[in-house]
Structures are given as structure tokens and as C-alpha cells.
Amino acid sequence: GENVEQHPSTLSVQEGDSAVIKCTYSDSASNYFPWYKQELGKRPQLIIDIRSNVGEKKDQRIAVTLNKTAKHFSLHITETQPEDSAVYFCAADNTNAGKSTFGDGTTLTVKP
Amino acid sequence: SAVISQKPSRDICQRGTSLTIQCQVDSQVTMMFWYRQQPGQSLTLIATANQGSEATYESGFVIDKFPISRPNLTFSTLTVSNMSPEDSSIYLCSVEVRGLVTQYFGPGTRLTVL
């Protein structure tokens, strides 16, 4: 089955700096890669996603890149703000199989 | 998107008892999933709830311990049977809306087993 590794497990940045979280996956059949943000005590919520036919996608301060050959994808957050502090999960999904495999999560702390 | 509710939001149960968690969606969805999230941990898929047929369980999870029902396209239940303290966790349902791939999560049920 699919295996997703996520790094780092914790990340602390100064407000205004950039943050990068990286994930690797094992199953070449995976074709959809969402990122979720989970604030303390809340449900995971989708913040950005990318499909395997696209190399990069950007939404304001958030961007995701995908390297299919190397089987890795990354989340980039620029100009970080304290409200970006949360746990971020990457996932890899084979839409034909219909389920996602999640990474272990990255706890991001943005210090004011 | 979809509006998802879960009941109960939290419960404290005694060892050996069972708890049924309900997941209700405001629209018909193709896929419904049940996850477990232990404190500070990632999301572990328990099973896919199939409408009109038996749920599909992931490795390490069995129907006798986690029976699941899905009587229609908007509702599912997960029962945690014969509970032990190791079952203390947050249980979340998620759905895939028809035509989309993205999963939307319910608010979760925080279960504590004494």
C-alpha cells in the first residue's frame, strides 16, 4: 500500500519568514495530493491540493509543488503569520482506489 | 463542500461498554470514511463506509470491534465495541462530495474510556 513520509515533525519560524514542509510517497499510482490544516481542537480542513498532471499551484501565500519523478511534494507558506500556527498534514490519494494516506503531520509554530 | 455533523461530540465511557457515533451530511455523498486520531497523532483510516454493502476495513481494524452502518447516502454510524482505555481517541468521519475528490471532515467525537 501507499506510504507517506512527512518532514519535519515540528517547525518553528519567526513571523514573516517562510515555512516549507516536505512529503514523499511510495505509490506511483497516487494522483492527488491534498494538504490539510488542523488547528488545536478543530477538524482538519483542506488548504490547497494538487493533481499529478500539475507541477505547481499557488493560492495567495500558500503554494504546493509536485515532483512526480522523485515522488515528493512540498507545501510552501510565505510571510507567515501567528494564525498559521497549526498542525499540517499532507496526503496522497489514488482517486481510483478512493482513499487517502496521510503523513504524520508537522506542527508549525509562528512566533510573533 | 458539505456540512457534516457528528454525535456525540464527546463521551466518557466505562470499559467493556459500546458507543455508537453518528455522522450526518447535508447532501448525498459518494464516499464516507471513518478515521481515528489519537492525541498528537496523524489520521488513521479505520474503514470506508459503503452504501448498501459491508464496510471495507483497513489492516488492523475488524468488523467485530468497529461495526459500521451506512443505510443511505447521507448517514453513517461507527460503533466502538467492548471498549478499553486504548480506544480513547478522537473519531472523525469524512466524506467525498459527488464529483469531487477532496475529503471534508466532521467535527470529531472525543472518546475517553475509563
Coordinates of C-alpha atoms in Angstrom, one line a residue:
Chain A
G1 CA 0.0 0.0 0.0
E2 CA 0.9 3.7 0.0
N3 CA 3.4 5.1 2.5
V4 CA 3.7 8.8 3.1
E5 CA 6.6 10.4 5.0
Q6 CA 6.4 14.0 6.2
H7 CA 9.2 16.2 7.4
P8 CA 9.9 18.0 9.6
S9 CA 7.6 16.9 12.5
T10 CA 8.0 20.3 14.1
L11 CA 8.8 23.7 12.6
S12 CA 9.2 27.0 14.4
V13 CA 9.6 30.2 12.4
Q14 CA 9.6 33.9 13.0
E15 CA 6.6 35.9 11.8
G16 CA 7.2 37.0 8.2
D17 CA 9.5 34.2 7.4
S18 CA 8.7 31.3 5.0
A19 CA 7.9 27.7 6.0
V20 CA 8.4 24.6 3.9
I21 CA 7.0 21.2 4.7
K22 CA 8.0 18.2 2.6
C23 CA 6.4 14.8 1.9
T24 CA 7.4 11.8 -0.1
Y25 CA 5.1 9.0 -1.3
S26 CA 5.7 5.5 -2.5
D27 CA 2.9 4.5 -4.8
S28 CA 3.3 5.8 -8.3
A29 CA -0.5 5.4 -8.8
S30 CA -1.2 8.2 -6.4
N31 CA -2.5 11.1 -8.4
Y32 CA -4.0 13.6 -6.0
F33 CA -2.1 15.4 -3.1
P34 CA -4.1 17.5 -0.7
W35 CA -2.8 19.5 2.3
Y36 CA -4.9 19.9 5.5
K37 CA -4.5 22.4 8.3
Q38 CA -5.7 21.3 11.8
E39 CA -5.9 23.9 14.5
L40 CA -6.0 22.8 18.1
G41 CA -9.3 21.1 18.9
K42 CA -10.6 21.5 15.4
R43 CA -11.2 19.3 12.4
P44 CA -8.7 19.0 9.5
Q45 CA -9.5 21.5 6.7
L46 CA -8.2 21.5 3.2
I47 CA -6.0 24.4 2.4
I48 CA -4.6 23.5 -1.0
D49 CA -4.3 20.5 -3.3
I50 CA -2.6 19.5 -6.5
R51 CA -3.2 16.8 -9.1
S52 CA -0.5 14.7 -10.7
N53 CA -0.7 16.5 -14.0
V54 CA 0.3 19.8 -12.5
G55 CA 3.8 20.8 -11.2
E56 CA 2.9 23.8 -9.0
K57 CA -0.2 25.5 -7.6
K58 CA -0.4 28.8 -5.7
D59 CA -3.1 30.4 -3.6
Q60 CA -2.1 33.7 -2.1
R61 CA 0.6 32.9 0.5
I62 CA 0.4 29.2 0.0
A63 CA 1.9 27.1 -2.7
V64 CA 2.4 23.4 -3.4
T65 CA 4.9 21.8 -5.7
L66 CA 5.0 18.3 -7.0
N67 CA 7.8 16.2 -8.4
K68 CA 6.3 13.0 -9.8
T69 CA 9.6 11.5 -10.8
A70 CA 11.0 11.8 -7.3
K71 CA 7.6 11.2 -5.7
H72 CA 7.7 14.2 -3.4
F73 CA 5.6 17.2 -2.9
S74 CA 6.0 20.3 -0.7
L75 CA 4.0 23.0 1.0
H76 CA 5.3 26.5 1.0
I77 CA 3.9 29.2 3.2
T78 CA 5.3 32.7 2.7
E79 CA 5.0 35.7 5.0
T80 CA 3.9 33.5 7.9
Q81 CA 1.5 34.9 10.5
P82 CA 0.8 33.7 14.0
E83 CA -2.6 32.4 12.8
D84 CA -0.7 30.0 10.5
S85 CA 0.3 28.1 13.7
A86 CA -1.3 24.6 13.4
V87 CA -0.6 21.0 12.5
Y88 CA -0.3 20.5 8.8
F89 CA -1.0 17.1 7.2
C90 CA -0.1 16.0 3.6
A91 CA -1.9 13.2 2.0
A92 CA -1.5 11.0 -1.1
D93 CA -4.6 9.7 -2.9
N94 CA -5.2 7.3 -5.6
T95 CA -8.5 8.5 -6.9
N96 CA -9.2 5.2 -8.5
A97 CA -8.8 3.4 -5.1
G98 CA -10.8 6.1 -3.4
K99 CA -8.9 6.7 -0.2
S100 CA -6.1 8.9 1.1
T101 CA -3.0 8.1 3.1
F102 CA -1.9 10.8 5.5
G103 CA 1.6 11.9 6.6
D104 CA 2.3 12.1 10.3
G105 CA 1.8 15.8 10.5
T106 CA 4.0 18.9 11.0
T107 CA 3.4 21.2 14.0
L108 CA 4.1 24.7 12.7
T109 CA 4.7 27.5 15.3
V110 CA 4.9 31.1 14.1
K111 CA 6.4 33.3 16.7
P112 CA 5.3 36.9 16.7
Chain B
S1 CA -18.4 21.5 0.1
A2 CA -20.6 19.7 2.6
V3 CA -21.9 20.3 6.1
I4 CA -21.1 17.4 8.4
S5 CA -22.3 16.8 11.9
Q6 CA -21.3 14.1 14.4
K7 CA -23.0 12.9 17.5
P8 CA -21.9 12.8 20.3
S9 CA -19.2 15.4 20.3
R10 CA -17.6 13.8 23.3
D11 CA -18.3 11.0 25.7
I12 CA -16.8 9.3 28.7
C13 CA -17.5 5.5 28.8
Q14 CA -16.7 2.6 31.0
R15 CA -14.5 -0.3 30.0
G16 CA -16.4 -3.1 28.3
T17 CA -19.3 -1.0 27.0
S18 CA -20.0 0.1 23.4
L19 CA -20.6 3.6 21.9
T20 CA -22.2 4.4 18.6
I21 CA -21.1 7.5 16.8
Q22 CA -23.4 9.1 14.1
C23 CA -22.3 11.1 11.1
Q24 CA -24.8 13.1 9.1
V25 CA -24.2 15.0 5.9
D26 CA -26.4 17.7 4.4
S27 CA -26.1 16.3 0.9
Q28 CA -25.7 13.0 -0.8
V29 CA -22.1 11.9 -1.0
T30 CA -20.3 9.1 -2.8
M31 CA -17.8 8.1 -0.2
M32 CA -17.8 8.2 3.6
F33 CA -14.8 7.3 5.7
W34 CA -14.1 6.8 9.4
Y35 CA -10.8 7.8 10.9
R36 CA -9.2 7.6 14.3
Q37 CA -6.8 10.3 15.6
Q38 CA -5.0 9.7 18.8
P39 CA -3.7 12.7 20.7
G40 CA -0.8 14.4 18.8
Q41 CA -1.0 11.7 16.1
S42 CA -2.0 11.5 12.5
L43 CA -5.2 10.4 10.9
T44 CA -5.6 6.6 10.7
L45 CA -8.3 5.2 8.4
I46 CA -10.5 2.7 10.0
A47 CA -12.8 1.8 7.2
T48 CA -14.7 3.0 4.2
A49 CA -18.5 3.0 4.7
N50 CA -20.2 1.6 1.6
Q51 CA -23.8 2.4 1.0
G52 CA -25.8 -0.8 0.8
S53 CA -23.0 -3.2 1.5
E54 CA -20.4 -4.1 4.1
A55 CA -17.8 -1.6 5.0
T56 CA -14.2 -2.0 3.8
Y57 CA -11.8 -2.2 6.7
E58 CA -8.1 -1.3 6.8
S59 CA -5.5 -3.6 8.1
G60 CA -5.7 -3.8 11.9
F61 CA -9.4 -3.0 12.2
V62 CA -12.1 -5.6 12.2
I63 CA -15.9 -5.5 11.9
D64 CA -16.5 -7.1 15.3
K65 CA -14.7 -4.3 17.0
F66 CA -15.8 -1.4 14.8
P67 CA -19.2 -2.3 13.1
I68 CA -20.3 0.3 10.6
S69 CA -23.6 1.0 9.0
R70 CA -24.4 3.2 6.0
P71 CA -28.1 2.9 5.3
N72 CA -28.2 5.8 2.8
L73 CA -26.1 8.4 1.0
T74 CA -26.2 11.0 3.9
F75 CA -25.7 9.0 7.1
S76 CA -23.4 6.5 8.7
T77 CA -22.6 5.1 12.1
L78 CA -19.5 3.7 13.7
T79 CA -19.7 1.6 16.8
V80 CA -16.7 1.1 19.1
S81 CA -17.4 -2.2 20.8
N82 CA -16.2 -3.7 24.1
M83 CA -14.2 -0.6 24.7
S84 CA -10.9 -0.5 26.6
P85 CA -8.8 2.6 27.6
E86 CA -6.7 2.0 24.4
D87 CA -9.8 3.1 22.4
S88 CA -9.6 6.6 23.9
S89 CA -9.2 8.8 20.8
I90 CA -10.9 11.2 18.5
Y91 CA -13.1 9.6 15.9
L92 CA -13.8 11.5 12.7
C93 CA -16.0 10.9 9.7
S94 CA -15.1 12.3 6.4
V95 CA -16.9 12.5 3.0
E96 CA -16.1 12.9 -0.6
V97 CA -18.7 15.0 -2.3
R98 CA -20.1 13.7 -5.6
G99 CA -17.9 14.8 -8.5
L100 CA -15.0 16.0 -6.2
V101 CA -12.0 14.2 -4.8
T102 CA -11.5 16.4 -1.7
Q103 CA -12.4 15.0 1.7
Y104 CA -14.4 17.1 4.1
F105 CA -14.2 16.1 7.8
G106 CA -16.8 16.1 10.5
P107 CA -16.0 17.9 13.8
G108 CA -15.0 14.6 15.5
T109 CA -16.1 12.7 18.6
R110 CA -13.7 12.7 21.5
L111 CA -14.0 9.4 23.3
T112 CA -12.5 8.7 26.7
V113 CA -12.7 5.1 28.1
L114 CA -12.1 4.7 31.8

